[in-house]
Short mmCIF file of C-alpha atoms in Angstrom, two decimals:
data_model
loop_
_atom_site.label_atom_id
_atom_site.label_comp_id
_atom_site.label_asym_id
_atom_site.label_seq_id
_atom_site.Cartn_x
_atom_site.Cartn_y
_atom_site.Cartn_z
CA MET A 1 0.00 0.00 0.00
CA GLY A 2 1.11 3.56 -0.62
CA ALA A 3 1.43 6.18 2.02
CA SER A 4 -1.83 7.60 3.30
CA ILE A 5 -3.20 10.93 2.16
CA SER A 6 -2.45 12.45 5.56
CA HIS A 7 1.23 11.54 5.22
CA LEU A 8 1.51 13.01 1.73
CA ILE A 9 -0.24 16.35 2.17
CA PRO A 10 1.68 19.02 4.13
CA PHE A 11 -0.94 21.75 3.60
CA TYR A 12 -4.14 22.30 5.52
CA ILE A 13 -6.87 24.85 4.94
CA GLU A 14 -6.92 27.21 7.91
CA MET A 15 -9.03 30.27 8.62
CA SER A 16 -5.97 32.55 8.71
CA ASP A 17 -5.22 31.68 5.06
CA TYR A 18 -8.33 33.51 3.82
CA PRO A 19 -9.85 36.98 4.15
CA ILE A 20 -12.46 37.18 6.91
CA GLU A 21 -14.95 38.89 4.61
CA PHE A 22 -15.38 39.01 0.85
CA ILE A 23 -13.04 41.59 -0.67
CA ASP A 24 -14.89 41.77 -3.98
CA LYS A 25 -18.08 39.74 -4.32
CA GLU A 26 -18.02 40.21 -8.09
CA ARG A 27 -14.76 38.23 -8.21
CA SER A 28 -15.71 35.66 -5.60
CA GLY A 29 -16.15 32.29 -7.29
CA ASP A 30 -13.89 33.06 -10.24
CA LEU A 31 -12.36 29.82 -11.50
CA TYR A 32 -8.80 29.82 -12.82
CA LEU A 33 -6.71 27.22 -14.57
CA ILE A 34 -3.06 27.63 -13.56
CA LEU A 35 -0.19 26.26 -15.65
CA PHE A 36 2.94 26.19 -13.50
CA PRO A 37 6.37 26.79 -15.08
CA GLN A 38 8.99 24.09 -14.80
CA MET A 39 11.83 25.21 -12.58
CA THR A 40 14.64 24.42 -15.02
CA THR A 41 13.17 26.18 -18.03
CA SER A 42 12.36 29.71 -19.12
CA TYR A 43 8.87 31.17 -19.06
CA SER A 44 8.37 30.60 -22.77
CA SER A 45 5.09 28.81 -23.29
CA SER A 46 6.13 26.26 -25.88
CA PRO A 47 3.73 23.42 -26.77
CA LEU A 48 6.11 20.91 -25.17
CA GLN A 49 6.28 22.89 -21.93
CA ARG A 50 2.53 23.18 -21.77
CA ILE A 51 1.99 19.45 -22.19
CA ARG A 52 4.60 18.64 -19.52
CA CYS A 53 3.81 21.33 -16.97
CA HIS A 54 1.86 20.92 -13.76
CA ILE A 55 -1.75 22.15 -13.89
CA GLY A 56 -4.16 22.98 -11.09
CA VAL A 57 -7.52 24.64 -10.56
CA VAL A 58 -7.85 27.72 -8.32
CA VAL A 59 -11.17 28.99 -6.99
CA ASP A 60 -11.13 32.57 -5.69
CA VAL A 61 -13.36 32.03 -2.66
CA GLY A 62 -12.83 35.50 -1.19
CA GLY A 63 -12.81 37.75 -4.24
CA ALA A 64 -9.21 38.70 -3.50
CA SER A 65 -7.72 38.25 -6.97
CA SER A 66 -6.84 41.12 -9.33
CA HIS A 67 -5.61 41.60 -12.88
CA THR A 68 -2.07 40.77 -11.67
CA TRP A 69 -2.68 38.39 -8.77
CA VAL A 70 -4.60 35.17 -8.08
CA HIS A 71 -5.66 34.17 -4.61
CA GLY A 72 -7.89 31.30 -3.53
CA THR A 73 -7.92 27.56 -3.05
CA LEU A 74 -5.76 25.37 -5.28
CA LEU A 75 -7.29 21.98 -6.09
CA HIS A 76 -4.96 19.58 -7.85
CA LEU A 77 -3.50 16.10 -8.16
CA GLY A 78 -0.04 15.02 -7.06
CA ALA A 79 1.76 11.72 -6.64
CA ASN A 80 4.15 9.99 -4.31
CA ILE A 81 7.51 9.67 -6.10
CA ALA A 82 8.32 6.39 -4.35
CA ASP A 83 5.42 4.40 -5.78
CA GLN A 84 3.80 6.96 -8.17
CA GLU A 85 0.48 6.61 -6.39
CA VAL A 86 -1.67 9.68 -7.01
CA PHE A 87 -3.23 11.81 -4.28
CA TYR A 88 -5.66 14.69 -4.16
CA GLN A 89 -4.63 17.94 -2.53
CA ALA A 90 -6.35 21.21 -1.61
CA ARG A 91 -4.30 24.15 -0.34
CA PRO A 92 -4.42 27.92 -0.02
CA PHE A 93 -2.83 29.65 -2.98
CA SER A 94 -1.55 33.15 -3.67
CA GLY A 95 0.55 33.98 -6.71
CA CYS A 96 1.51 36.59 -9.28
CA LYS A 97 0.24 35.91 -12.79
CA GLU A 98 3.55 37.01 -14.31
CA LEU A 99 5.25 34.02 -12.68
CA MET A 100 2.83 31.52 -14.18
CA LEU A 101 3.23 29.75 -17.49
CA ASP A 102 -0.39 30.66 -18.06
CA CYS A 103 -3.42 31.73 -16.04
CA ILE A 104 -6.81 31.24 -17.67
CA LYS A 105 -10.06 32.42 -16.16
CA ILE A 106 -12.61 29.87 -17.28
CA GLY A 107 -15.77 30.93 -15.48
CA ARG A 108 -17.42 31.63 -12.17
CA ILE A 109 -19.14 29.27 -9.76
CA GLU A 110 -21.82 30.24 -7.28
CA ASN A 111 -21.47 30.22 -3.50
CA ILE A 112 -24.84 28.50 -3.16
CA GLY A 113 -24.59 28.01 0.59
CA GLY A 114 -23.64 31.63 1.27
CA HIS A 115 -20.53 30.50 3.12
CA SER A 116 -17.70 32.72 4.32
CA PRO A 117 -14.49 32.48 2.25
CA TYR A 118 -12.97 29.99 4.70
CA GLN A 119 -16.15 27.89 4.94
CA TRP A 120 -16.48 27.86 1.17
CA ALA A 121 -12.88 26.70 0.78
CA LYS A 122 -13.61 23.81 3.16
CA GLU A 123 -16.81 22.95 1.27
CA LEU A 124 -15.00 22.91 -2.09
CA ASP A 125 -12.27 20.73 -0.63
CA SER A 126 -14.82 18.26 0.72
CA ALA A 127 -16.76 18.06 -2.56
CA SER A 128 -13.63 17.76 -4.70
CA TYR A 129 -12.20 15.00 -2.52
CA ARG A 130 -15.50 13.11 -2.71
CA TRP A 131 -15.50 13.36 -6.53
CA TYR A 132 -11.86 12.24 -6.57
CA LEU A 133 -12.67 9.11 -4.57
CA THR A 134 -15.98 8.14 -6.13
CA LYS A 135 -15.59 9.25 -9.75
CA TYR A 136 -12.00 10.02 -10.71
CA LEU A 137 -10.12 7.05 -9.25
CA PRO A 138 -12.51 4.37 -10.56
CA LEU A 139 -12.06 5.71 -14.11
CA HIS A 140 -8.41 6.82 -14.13
CA GLY A 141 -6.71 4.63 -11.54
CA LYS A 142 -4.32 5.26 -8.66
CA THR A 143 -1.04 5.25 -10.60
CA TRP A 144 0.46 8.40 -12.12
CA ASN A 145 0.64 7.85 -15.88
CA ALA A 146 -0.56 9.31 -19.18
CA LEU A 147 -4.19 8.66 -18.23
CA SER A 148 -4.05 9.68 -14.57
CA ASN A 149 -2.21 12.91 -13.83
CA CYS A 150 -2.75 16.57 -12.92
CA HIS A 151 -3.92 17.45 -16.44
CA GLN A 152 -6.56 14.74 -16.50
CA PHE A 153 -7.72 15.53 -12.96
CA SER A 154 -7.94 19.29 -13.60
CA ARG A 155 -10.15 18.72 -16.63
CA PHE A 156 -12.26 16.27 -14.65
CA LEU A 157 -12.67 18.80 -11.83
CA VAL A 158 -13.49 21.71 -14.15
CA ARG A 159 -16.29 19.64 -15.67
CA GLU A 160 -17.57 18.53 -12.26
CA LEU A 161 -17.80 22.21 -11.33
CA GLY A 162 -20.03 22.76 -14.36
CA MET A 163 -17.49 24.55 -16.56
CA GLU A 164 -16.05 23.81 -20.00
CA TRP A 165 -12.39 22.94 -20.48
CA PRO A 166 -10.61 25.55 -22.67
CA GLU A 167 -9.81 23.98 -26.04
CA LYS A 168 -6.42 25.71 -26.27
CA VAL A 169 -5.12 23.79 -23.24
CA LEU A 170 -3.79 20.42 -24.38
CA VAL A 171 -4.15 17.54 -21.94
CA THR A 172 -1.28 15.10 -21.53
CA GLY A 173 -2.42 11.61 -22.45
CA ASP A 174 -4.82 12.89 -25.11
CA VAL A 175 -2.43 14.14 -27.76
CA VAL A 176 0.84 12.38 -27.00
CA PRO A 177 1.80 9.80 -24.36
CA GLU A 178 3.63 12.42 -22.27
CA ILE A 179 3.62 12.22 -18.49
CA VAL A 180 4.07 15.26 -16.29
CA ASP A 181 7.44 14.99 -14.55
CA LEU A 182 6.98 14.35 -10.82
CA GLY A 183 10.19 16.13 -9.89
CA PHE A 184 8.97 19.33 -11.51
CA LEU A 185 5.59 18.89 -9.87
CA LEU A 186 7.06 19.01 -6.37
CA THR A 187 8.95 22.27 -6.97
CA SER A 188 6.85 24.21 -9.45
CA CYS A 189 3.90 24.73 -7.07
CA SER A 190 5.86 25.77 -4.02
CA ALA A 191 8.99 27.66 -5.04
CA ARG A 192 7.37 30.75 -6.57
CA PHE A 193 3.93 30.75 -4.98
CA SER A 194 2.62 31.21 -1.47
CA ASN A 195 0.02 29.35 0.56
CA LYS A 196 -0.75 32.45 2.63
CA PHE A 197 -3.24 35.22 1.95
CA THR A 198 -1.58 38.47 0.87
CA PRO A 199 -3.82 41.54 1.36
CA PRO A 200 -4.32 43.51 -1.89
CA SER A 201 -2.58 46.56 -0.36
CA ALA A 202 0.62 44.52 0.07
CA LYS A 203 0.76 43.28 -3.53
CA ARG A 204 3.12 45.00 -5.92
#
């Protein structure tokens, strides 16, 4: 058996990671697709980079994002390097768009329960994890490969949230038998991006 989810996930959603109140209700619920740059390459968005890069979905639960910054909850798929067993992860996310390979706003979801930003983040985490266990794993499997990876999971999650996947974003496993490199995955999400909320007044 692979390591448990609790052993693989170092991030936890805490109240201090989110604004107490909605900063901009018009932005709250904005759904972003984030393409993370590989650490050993430039920021050029070549087709090969895009098919090998790590991808995740960010929901702006507090309306804290801007034209230069994305803040919210990152929902994505990772894997244990030792046995390549996949795992689901939700974590706070705050990052500058200029440091991303690409940042695509693909729609807006509704806060149906009227939750606070923190409560909504927890609700999204719970729903996404349930979909991961009951729908994603039975179809894609537990092993990181061309058919089960962060690209495939992000597309799955976008569709579960009622949105359409952008056609310009190629999905590894669909076009060529590429597999996102696990070494890049571990560094690309953490080295340039924060898991703490940065107030808009502090962003430059």
